[in-house]
Amino acid sequence: MFEAEPPTVKQLALTGSLPTDTAIGQTLTDVHLRYSDLDDGEVADYIPILAEADPAWFGLSLVEATGDVHEAGDSAIGFSIQSISKAFVFALVCHARSHEYVHERIGVNNTGLAYNSVMAIELNHGSPMNSMVNAGAIATTALIPGQTPAEKWENIRTGLSQFAGRQLELDGRVYHSESTTNQRNKALARLLESYGRIITDPLDTVDIYTRQCSLTVTARDLAIMGATLADGGVNPLTKQRVVSAEVARDTLALLASCGMYENSGEWLFEIGLPAKSGVSGGIVAIAPGKGALGTFSPRLDTAGNSVRGQRACFHVSRALGMNLFASTPAR
Ligand code: GLN
């Protein structure tokens, strides 16, 4: 429908800048204190091991596109990345394939339904709809380069580690817990297979997907991974280019419409940033050209988004002027 790259349009990033380091540090400390006592929501337990999380954990980290790192609370506690991996695997697939390929093969529109919905596939004639819901994420994992499942998994682990700027490790206990209880994801993959919408063996692909969800990260890692997308695809700490600026842009666009599942519209209205959440309690919210906020707190709302994390993102976005849609008159 659209030309790939209109030749006369110069792509400029006009996104302003964050306030001083002191203001950022103070904001994170204030937000941490303000929401530490909030205990609404429930820790996920459909993956049995996630129920062992301490509901009191609460960590924040903001990494600027310049590479400056700010932290508050439990920003160094490890947890499984879960659905947040979908954002970065999507970026790796866009990098390996193309904008048009993922648009056609997967799709970029919100389902309006829960992330593990079977109905969403049925209502859309077999389309997985987008790479941020489980069906679309599994179909996207299938598109990662590699001749064998082992090679594909290694490419995912290497790519996500480059986003984080350190080698990410698989949590064997989380992987085992999810592998023995993920009948629904296997069913979603089989359903996609029945529609001819998955290009590799469905169960092998679910296994790779389960591994990617079991990688251990911290709130600080999430902020660095997000800051790589905020910095035109270059990791601001290692200075390594992980994906192209175009892929970073496309990933953020998808996160804006689909990153917070069926609550993405409300999220964008309140917080105004592309973001991705995971069922273990992480959120990464990205301000293009400026940096990214990583939050971790395990209590979730009914859509599966961290309650404290959402409040923290709201507050930080407002306090530091990160909302994408905010402007003031030029004169
Ligand atoms: N691994 C989880 C699943 O497939 C990820 C879901 C999530 O984080 N929302 O159900």
mmCIF file of C-alpha atoms and ligand atoms in Angstrom:
data_model
loop_
_atom_site.group_PDB
_atom_site.id
_atom_site.type_symbol
_atom_site.label_atom_id
_atom_site.label_comp_id
_atom_site.label_asym_id
_atom_site.label_seq_id
_atom_site.Cartn_x
_atom_site.Cartn_y
_atom_site.Cartn_z
ATOM 1 C CA MET A 1 0.000 0.000 0.000
ATOM 2 C CA PHE A 2 2.883 2.377 0.793
ATOM 3 C CA GLU A 3 6.158 2.893 -1.049
ATOM 4 C CA ALA A 4 9.109 1.342 0.792
ATOM 5 C CA GLU A 5 11.051 4.584 1.300
ATOM 6 C CA PRO A 6 9.703 7.776 -0.342
ATOM 7 C CA PRO A 7 12.894 9.237 -1.920
ATOM 8 C CA THR A 8 12.224 12.892 -1.167
ATOM 9 C CA VAL A 9 11.539 12.522 2.543
ATOM 10 C CA LYS A 10 14.571 12.984 4.739
ATOM 11 C CA GLN A 11 14.246 10.963 7.933
ATOM 12 C CA LEU A 12 14.974 13.229 10.842
ATOM 13 C CA ALA A 13 14.610 12.446 14.519
ATOM 14 C CA LEU A 14 13.275 15.507 16.302
ATOM 15 C CA THR A 15 12.611 14.155 19.710
ATOM 16 C CA GLY A 16 14.108 16.643 22.184
ATOM 17 C CA SER A 17 16.248 15.612 25.131
ATOM 18 C CA LEU A 18 15.893 14.416 28.707
ATOM 19 C CA PRO A 19 16.443 16.724 31.698
ATOM 20 C CA THR A 20 19.685 16.694 33.714
ATOM 21 C CA ASP A 21 21.081 13.567 35.384
ATOM 22 C CA THR A 22 20.082 14.846 38.824
ATOM 23 C CA ALA A 23 16.458 15.262 37.792
ATOM 24 C CA ILE A 24 16.373 11.721 36.358
ATOM 25 C CA GLY A 25 17.935 10.140 39.456
ATOM 26 C CA GLN A 26 15.603 12.060 41.757
ATOM 27 C CA THR A 27 12.549 11.074 39.718
ATOM 28 C CA LEU A 28 13.414 7.365 39.887
ATOM 29 C CA THR A 29 13.966 7.579 43.663
ATOM 30 C CA ASP A 30 10.656 9.437 44.154
ATOM 31 C CA VAL A 31 8.713 6.999 41.981
ATOM 32 C CA HIS A 32 10.206 3.999 43.723
ATOM 33 C CA LEU A 33 9.223 5.377 47.119
ATOM 34 C CA ARG A 34 5.770 6.473 45.966
ATOM 35 C CA TYR A 35 4.651 3.086 44.603
ATOM 36 C CA SER A 36 6.532 0.650 46.902
ATOM 37 C CA ASP A 37 3.456 0.157 49.069
ATOM 38 C CA LEU A 38 1.026 -0.355 46.190
ATOM 39 C CA ASP A 39 0.050 -4.011 46.341
ATOM 40 C CA ASP A 40 -2.787 -4.277 43.802
ATOM 41 C CA GLY A 41 -2.668 -7.147 41.300
ATOM 42 C CA GLU A 42 -1.567 -10.768 41.413
ATOM 43 C CA VAL A 43 1.669 -12.573 40.659
ATOM 44 C CA ALA A 44 1.242 -14.849 37.586
ATOM 45 C CA ASP A 45 0.987 -18.552 38.352
ATOM 46 C CA TYR A 46 -0.080 -20.247 35.092
ATOM 47 C CA ILE A 47 3.633 -20.899 34.617
ATOM 48 C CA PRO A 48 4.056 -22.527 38.050
ATOM 49 C CA ILE A 49 7.540 -21.241 38.863
ATOM 50 C CA LEU A 50 6.513 -17.591 38.384
ATOM 51 C CA ALA A 51 4.358 -17.895 41.529
ATOM 52 C CA GLU A 52 7.586 -18.089 43.556
ATOM 53 C CA ALA A 53 8.382 -14.434 42.813
ATOM 54 C CA ASP A 54 8.483 -12.081 45.791
ATOM 55 C CA PRO A 55 5.590 -9.610 45.250
ATOM 56 C CA ALA A 56 7.617 -6.929 47.033
ATOM 57 C CA TRP A 57 10.318 -6.784 44.343
ATOM 58 C CA PHE A 58 10.375 -3.394 42.656
ATOM 59 C CA GLY A 59 13.202 -2.202 40.433
ATOM 60 C CA LEU A 60 13.618 0.706 38.027
ATOM 61 C CA SER A 61 16.322 1.700 35.590
ATOM 62 C CA LEU A 62 16.508 4.455 33.003
ATOM 63 C CA VAL A 63 19.246 4.294 30.383
ATOM 64 C CA GLU A 64 19.783 7.362 28.252
ATOM 65 C CA ALA A 65 20.615 7.193 24.546
ATOM 66 C CA THR A 66 23.939 8.767 25.607
ATOM 67 C CA GLY A 67 24.673 5.613 27.659
ATOM 68 C CA ASP A 68 24.143 7.133 31.130
ATOM 69 C CA VAL A 69 22.513 4.617 33.485
ATOM 70 C CA HIS A 70 20.171 5.472 36.395
ATOM 71 C CA GLU A 71 18.705 2.961 38.832
ATOM 72 C CA ALA A 72 16.449 2.656 41.882
ATOM 73 C CA GLY A 73 15.359 -0.300 44.037
ATOM 74 C CA ASP A 74 15.719 -3.902 42.838
ATOM 75 C CA SER A 75 17.171 -3.017 39.438
ATOM 76 C CA ALA A 76 19.702 -5.874 39.604
ATOM 77 C CA ILE A 77 17.295 -8.728 40.447
ATOM 78 C CA GLY A 78 17.100 -11.311 37.664
ATOM 79 C CA PHE A 79 13.755 -12.515 36.269
ATOM 80 C CA SER A 80 12.661 -14.238 33.057
ATOM 81 C CA ILE A 81 12.163 -11.835 30.167
ATOM 82 C CA GLN A 82 8.946 -13.598 28.990
ATOM 83 C CA SER A 83 6.940 -11.638 26.415
ATOM 84 C CA ILE A 84 9.411 -8.759 26.327
ATOM 85 C CA SER A 85 11.611 -11.077 24.243
ATOM 86 C CA LYS A 86 8.953 -10.793 21.494
ATOM 87 C CA ALA A 87 9.915 -7.174 20.797
ATOM 88 C CA PHE A 88 13.594 -7.969 20.291
ATOM 89 C CA VAL A 89 13.044 -11.184 18.340
ATOM 90 C CA PHE A 90 10.722 -9.163 16.077
ATOM 91 C CA ALA A 91 13.560 -6.658 15.539
ATOM 92 C CA LEU A 92 16.000 -9.484 14.692
ATOM 93 C CA VAL A 93 13.525 -10.947 12.195
ATOM 94 C CA CYS A 94 12.913 -7.545 10.572
ATOM 95 C CA HIS A 95 16.674 -7.140 10.328
ATOM 96 C CA ALA A 96 17.102 -10.585 8.713
ATOM 97 C CA ARG A 97 14.035 -10.361 6.427
ATOM 98 C CA SER A 98 12.355 -7.024 5.629
ATOM 99 C CA HIS A 99 9.690 -4.492 6.575
ATOM 100 C CA GLU A 100 7.388 -5.820 3.820
ATOM 101 C CA TYR A 101 8.014 -9.469 4.690
ATOM 102 C CA VAL A 102 6.887 -9.230 8.322
ATOM 103 C CA HIS A 103 4.036 -6.925 7.372
ATOM 104 C CA GLU A 104 2.679 -9.501 4.930
ATOM 105 C CA ARG A 105 3.528 -12.726 6.773
ATOM 106 C CA ILE A 106 2.597 -11.782 10.340
ATOM 107 C CA GLY A 107 0.766 -8.442 10.424
ATOM 108 C CA VAL A 108 0.959 -5.304 12.540
ATOM 109 C CA ASN A 109 -2.551 -4.707 13.865
ATOM 110 C CA ASN A 110 -3.786 -5.241 17.421
ATOM 111 C CA THR A 111 -6.084 -8.225 18.016
ATOM 112 C CA GLY A 112 -8.074 -6.460 20.761
ATOM 113 C CA LEU A 113 -7.959 -9.814 22.557
ATOM 114 C CA ALA A 114 -5.783 -11.465 25.205
ATOM 115 C CA TYR A 115 -2.197 -12.391 24.284
ATOM 116 C CA ASN A 116 -2.921 -16.141 24.301
ATOM 117 C CA SER A 117 -6.237 -15.941 22.446
ATOM 118 C CA VAL A 118 -7.279 -18.768 20.123
ATOM 119 C CA MET A 119 -10.307 -16.756 18.989
ATOM 120 C CA ALA A 120 -8.040 -14.046 17.576
ATOM 121 C CA ILE A 121 -6.646 -16.542 15.056
ATOM 122 C CA GLU A 122 -10.072 -17.897 14.184
ATOM 123 C CA LEU A 123 -11.640 -14.467 13.776
ATOM 124 C CA ASN A 124 -8.827 -13.415 11.449
ATOM 125 C CA HIS A 125 -8.870 -16.452 9.103
ATOM 126 C CA GLY A 126 -5.651 -17.914 10.475
ATOM 127 C CA SER A 127 -3.617 -14.701 10.602
ATOM 128 C CA PRO A 128 -1.416 -14.455 13.716
ATOM 129 C CA MET A 129 -2.118 -10.662 13.488
ATOM 130 C CA ASN A 130 1.027 -9.285 15.168
ATOM 131 C CA SER A 131 4.306 -10.443 16.700
ATOM 132 C CA MET A 132 3.455 -9.315 20.246
ATOM 133 C CA VAL A 133 0.727 -11.887 20.953
ATOM 134 C CA ASN A 134 1.785 -15.503 21.521
ATOM 135 C CA ALA A 135 0.601 -16.860 18.148
ATOM 136 C CA GLY A 136 2.325 -14.080 16.210
ATOM 137 C CA ALA A 137 5.434 -14.343 18.365
ATOM 138 C CA ILE A 138 5.719 -18.078 17.694
ATOM 139 C CA ALA A 139 5.251 -17.462 13.945
ATOM 140 C CA THR A 140 7.937 -14.740 14.182
ATOM 141 C CA THR A 141 10.399 -16.994 16.017
ATOM 142 C CA ALA A 142 9.975 -19.424 13.108
ATOM 143 C CA LEU A 143 11.412 -16.724 10.794
ATOM 144 C CA ILE A 144 14.734 -16.378 12.664
ATOM 145 C CA PRO A 145 17.630 -17.440 10.405
ATOM 146 C CA GLY A 146 19.155 -20.886 11.072
ATOM 147 C CA GLN A 147 19.158 -24.352 9.496
ATOM 148 C CA THR A 148 18.297 -26.178 12.737
ATOM 149 C CA PRO A 149 16.368 -25.343 15.930
ATOM 150 C CA ALA A 150 19.719 -25.188 17.780
ATOM 151 C CA GLU A 151 21.073 -22.632 15.283
ATOM 152 C CA LYS A 152 17.910 -20.535 15.498
ATOM 153 C CA TRP A 153 18.051 -20.568 19.291
ATOM 154 C CA GLU A 154 21.706 -19.540 19.260
ATOM 155 C CA ASN A 155 20.897 -16.653 16.889
ATOM 156 C CA ILE A 156 18.140 -15.453 19.224
ATOM 157 C CA ARG A 157 20.321 -15.691 22.308
ATOM 158 C CA THR A 158 23.197 -13.896 20.596
ATOM 159 C CA GLY A 159 20.929 -11.161 19.228
ATOM 160 C CA LEU A 160 19.137 -10.499 22.518
ATOM 161 C CA SER A 161 22.511 -10.493 24.307
ATOM 162 C CA GLN A 162 23.739 -7.828 21.893
ATOM 163 C CA PHE A 163 20.712 -5.700 22.746
ATOM 164 C CA ALA A 164 21.552 -6.137 26.457
ATOM 165 C CA GLY A 165 25.294 -5.640 25.992
ATOM 166 C CA ARG A 166 26.088 -8.803 27.952
ATOM 167 C CA GLN A 167 25.638 -12.555 27.521
ATOM 168 C CA LEU A 168 22.094 -13.474 28.635
ATOM 169 C CA GLU A 169 21.628 -16.888 30.269
ATOM 170 C CA LEU A 170 18.699 -19.289 30.093
ATOM 171 C CA ASP A 171 17.001 -20.005 33.445
ATOM 172 C CA GLY A 172 16.647 -23.798 33.296
ATOM 173 C CA ARG A 173 13.983 -23.912 36.022
ATOM 174 C CA VAL A 174 11.736 -21.404 34.204
ATOM 175 C CA TYR A 175 12.256 -23.207 30.895
ATOM 176 C CA HIS A 176 11.321 -26.539 32.474
ATOM 177 C CA SER A 177 8.292 -25.095 34.281
ATOM 178 C CA GLU A 178 6.914 -23.489 31.109
ATOM 179 C CA SER A 179 7.819 -26.434 28.837
ATOM 180 C CA THR A 180 5.680 -28.797 30.913
ATOM 181 C CA THR A 181 2.661 -26.460 31.085
ATOM 182 C CA ASN A 182 2.596 -24.763 27.651
ATOM 183 C CA GLN A 183 -0.090 -26.894 26.015
ATOM 184 C CA ARG A 184 -1.912 -23.732 24.960
ATOM 185 C CA ASN A 185 1.078 -22.346 23.050
ATOM 186 C CA LYS A 186 1.496 -25.740 21.360
ATOM 187 C CA ALA A 187 -2.181 -25.626 20.396
ATOM 188 C CA LEU A 188 -1.760 -22.086 18.980
ATOM 189 C CA ALA A 189 1.217 -23.275 16.909
ATOM 190 C CA ARG A 190 -0.714 -26.290 15.601
ATOM 191 C CA LEU A 191 -3.641 -24.038 14.714
ATOM 192 C CA LEU A 192 -1.286 -21.759 12.754
ATOM 193 C CA GLU A 193 0.101 -24.863 11.032
ATOM 194 C CA SER A 194 -3.427 -25.874 9.993
ATOM 195 C CA TYR A 195 -3.735 -22.491 8.251
ATOM 196 C CA GLY A 196 -0.248 -22.783 6.674
ATOM 197 C CA ARG A 197 0.937 -19.798 8.729
ATOM 198 C CA ILE A 198 4.082 -21.192 10.362
ATOM 199 C CA ILE A 199 7.126 -22.045 8.237
ATOM 200 C CA THR A 200 8.942 -24.490 10.553
ATOM 201 C CA ASP A 201 7.935 -27.447 12.745
ATOM 202 C CA PRO A 202 5.357 -26.037 15.213
ATOM 203 C CA LEU A 203 6.550 -27.871 18.320
ATOM 204 C CA ASP A 204 10.247 -27.188 17.670
ATOM 205 C CA THR A 205 9.331 -23.533 17.260
ATOM 206 C CA VAL A 206 7.356 -23.418 20.515
ATOM 207 C CA ASP A 207 10.413 -24.915 22.212
ATOM 208 C CA ILE A 208 12.654 -22.106 20.881
ATOM 209 C CA TYR A 209 10.012 -19.545 21.855
ATOM 210 C CA THR A 210 9.872 -21.018 25.392
ATOM 211 C CA ARG A 211 13.657 -20.728 25.619
ATOM 212 C CA GLN A 212 13.635 -17.095 24.512
ATOM 213 C CA CYS A 213 11.007 -16.353 27.211
ATOM 214 C CA SER A 214 13.245 -18.035 29.830
ATOM 215 C CA LEU A 215 16.278 -15.773 29.382
ATOM 216 C CA THR A 216 17.164 -13.985 32.622
ATOM 217 C CA VAL A 217 17.269 -10.175 32.595
ATOM 218 C CA THR A 218 17.201 -7.329 35.129
ATOM 219 C CA ALA A 219 15.372 -3.996 34.961
ATOM 220 C CA ARG A 220 18.715 -2.505 34.004
ATOM 221 C CA ASP A 221 19.104 -4.974 31.111
ATOM 222 C CA LEU A 222 15.606 -4.066 29.880
ATOM 223 C CA ALA A 223 16.497 -0.379 29.949
ATOM 224 C CA ILE A 224 19.696 -1.022 27.955
ATOM 225 C CA MET A 225 17.825 -3.195 25.437
ATOM 226 C CA GLY A 226 15.171 -0.493 25.073
ATOM 227 C CA ALA A 227 17.790 2.259 24.859
ATOM 228 C CA THR A 228 19.299 0.385 21.883
ATOM 229 C CA LEU A 229 15.949 0.827 20.097
ATOM 230 C CA ALA A 230 15.867 4.473 21.253
ATOM 231 C CA ASP A 231 19.356 5.013 19.834
ATOM 232 C CA GLY A 232 18.684 4.067 16.210
ATOM 233 C CA GLY A 233 19.618 0.409 16.773
ATOM 234 C CA VAL A 234 23.047 1.052 18.368
ATOM 235 C CA ASN A 235 23.636 -0.182 21.940
ATOM 236 C CA PRO A 236 24.574 3.042 23.774
ATOM 237 C CA LEU A 237 26.884 1.200 26.205
ATOM 238 C CA THR A 238 28.784 -1.165 23.903
ATOM 239 C CA LYS A 239 28.378 1.124 20.839
ATOM 240 C CA GLN A 240 27.616 -2.001 18.784
ATOM 241 C CA ARG A 241 25.039 -1.668 16.006
ATOM 242 C CA VAL A 242 22.493 -4.433 16.658
ATOM 243 C CA VAL A 243 19.815 -3.546 14.062
ATOM 244 C CA SER A 244 19.358 -0.741 11.530
ATOM 245 C CA ALA A 245 17.700 2.563 12.436
ATOM 246 C CA GLU A 246 14.764 1.572 10.195
ATOM 247 C CA VAL A 247 14.253 -1.693 12.081
ATOM 248 C CA ALA A 248 14.420 0.141 15.435
ATOM 249 C CA ARG A 249 11.781 2.571 14.143
ATOM 250 C CA ASP A 250 9.507 -0.226 12.897
ATOM 251 C CA THR A 251 9.815 -2.145 16.168
ATOM 252 C CA LEU A 252 8.779 0.922 18.174
ATOM 253 C CA ALA A 253 5.795 1.486 15.891
ATOM 254 C CA LEU A 254 4.623 -2.067 16.514
ATOM 255 C CA LEU A 255 5.148 -1.713 20.263
ATOM 256 C CA ALA A 256 3.017 1.432 20.268
ATOM 257 C CA SER A 257 0.048 -0.408 18.778
ATOM 258 C CA CYS A 258 0.483 -3.907 20.248
ATOM 259 C CA GLY A 259 3.103 -3.939 23.040
ATOM 260 C CA MET A 260 0.671 -3.753 25.957
ATOM 261 C CA TYR A 261 -1.761 -6.263 24.409
ATOM 262 C CA GLU A 262 -5.424 -5.252 24.349
ATOM 263 C CA ASN A 263 -4.621 -2.305 26.659
ATOM 264 C CA SER A 264 -2.242 -0.706 24.158
ATOM 265 C CA GLY A 265 -4.632 2.155 23.298
ATOM 266 C CA GLU A 266 -5.197 3.078 26.907
ATOM 267 C CA TRP A 267 -1.477 2.813 27.589
ATOM 268 C CA LEU A 268 -0.612 5.131 24.704
ATOM 269 C CA PHE A 269 -3.283 7.587 25.823
ATOM 270 C CA GLU A 270 -1.923 7.713 29.375
ATOM 271 C CA ILE A 271 1.808 7.209 28.922
ATOM 272 C CA GLY A 272 2.490 8.027 25.281
ATOM 273 C CA LEU A 273 5.434 5.660 24.765
ATOM 274 C CA PRO A 274 5.998 2.422 22.831
ATOM 275 C CA ALA A 275 6.407 -0.322 25.419
ATOM 276 C CA LYS A 276 6.409 -4.075 26.002
ATOM 277 C CA SER A 277 5.469 -5.994 29.100
ATOM 278 C CA GLY A 278 5.999 -9.569 30.265
ATOM 279 C CA VAL A 279 4.125 -11.870 32.593
ATOM 280 C CA SER A 280 6.987 -12.118 35.114
ATOM 281 C CA GLY A 281 6.504 -8.383 35.829
ATOM 282 C CA GLY A 282 8.872 -6.529 33.523
ATOM 283 C CA ILE A 283 8.067 -3.520 31.325
ATOM 284 C CA VAL A 284 10.297 -1.633 28.943
ATOM 285 C CA ALA A 285 9.098 1.791 27.722
ATOM 286 C CA ILE A 286 11.080 3.598 25.045
ATOM 287 C CA ALA A 287 11.410 7.293 24.210
ATOM 288 C CA PRO A 288 13.007 7.453 20.708
ATOM 289 C CA GLY A 289 16.203 9.517 20.672
ATOM 290 C CA LYS A 290 16.114 9.903 24.449
ATOM 291 C CA GLY A 291 16.365 6.548 26.231
ATOM 292 C CA ALA A 292 14.343 3.779 27.836
ATOM 293 C CA LEU A 293 12.877 2.886 31.190
ATOM 294 C CA GLY A 294 12.974 -0.698 32.469
ATOM 295 C CA THR A 295 10.728 -1.651 35.385
ATOM 296 C CA PHE A 296 10.245 -4.863 37.329
ATOM 297 C CA SER A 297 7.509 -5.707 39.832
ATOM 298 C CA PRO A 298 5.683 -9.056 39.689
ATOM 299 C CA ARG A 299 2.079 -8.140 40.589
ATOM 300 C CA LEU A 300 -0.016 -7.949 37.380
ATOM 301 C CA ASP A 301 -3.384 -6.566 36.307
ATOM 302 C CA THR A 302 -5.894 -8.717 34.414
ATOM 303 C CA ALA A 303 -4.280 -8.042 31.013
ATOM 304 C CA GLY A 304 -0.961 -9.338 32.404
ATOM 305 C CA ASN A 305 0.805 -5.982 32.813
ATOM 306 C CA SER A 306 2.737 -5.082 36.011
ATOM 307 C CA VAL A 307 0.650 -2.763 38.200
ATOM 308 C CA ARG A 308 3.527 -0.868 39.808
ATOM 309 C CA GLY A 309 5.465 -0.870 36.541
ATOM 310 C CA GLN A 310 2.615 0.879 34.738
ATOM 311 C CA ARG A 311 2.328 3.516 37.459
ATOM 312 C CA ALA A 312 6.082 4.030 37.434
ATOM 313 C CA CYS A 313 6.112 4.493 33.647
ATOM 314 C CA PHE A 314 3.218 6.944 33.845
ATOM 315 C CA HIS A 315 4.954 9.025 36.470
ATOM 316 C CA VAL A 316 8.422 8.963 34.872
ATOM 317 C CA SER A 317 7.011 9.722 31.413
ATOM 318 C CA ARG A 318 5.208 12.793 32.764
ATOM 319 C CA ALA A 319 8.017 13.975 35.046
ATOM 320 C CA LEU A 320 10.751 13.723 32.415
ATOM 321 C CA GLY A 321 8.724 14.855 29.389
ATOM 322 C CA MET A 322 8.962 11.535 27.547
ATOM 323 C CA ASN A 323 5.445 11.352 26.039
ATOM 324 C CA LEU A 324 5.852 11.108 22.249
ATOM 325 C CA PHE A 325 2.769 13.147 21.525
ATOM 326 C CA ALA A 326 3.436 16.119 23.785
ATOM 327 C CA SER A 327 4.503 19.420 22.248
ATOM 328 C CA THR A 328 4.546 23.092 23.070
ATOM 329 C CA PRO A 329 3.954 25.907 20.554
ATOM 330 C CA ALA A 330 7.030 26.823 18.488
ATOM 331 C CA ARG A 331 6.503 30.517 19.292
HETATM 332 N N1 GLN B 1 6.037 -17.279 27.962
HETATM 333 C C1 GLN B 1 4.779 -16.667 28.230
HETATM 334 C C2 GLN B 1 3.666 -17.344 27.438
HETATM 335 O O1 GLN B 1 3.913 -17.802 26.357
HETATM 336 C C3 GLN B 1 4.856 -15.204 27.855
HETATM 337 C C4 GLN B 1 3.574 -14.482 28.082
HETATM 338 C C5 GLN B 1 3.756 -13.083 28.572
HETATM 339 O O2 GLN B 1 4.802 -12.679 29.081
HETATM 340 N N2 GLN B 1 2.693 -12.322 28.489
HETATM 341 O O3 GLN B 1 2.552 -17.430 27.902
#
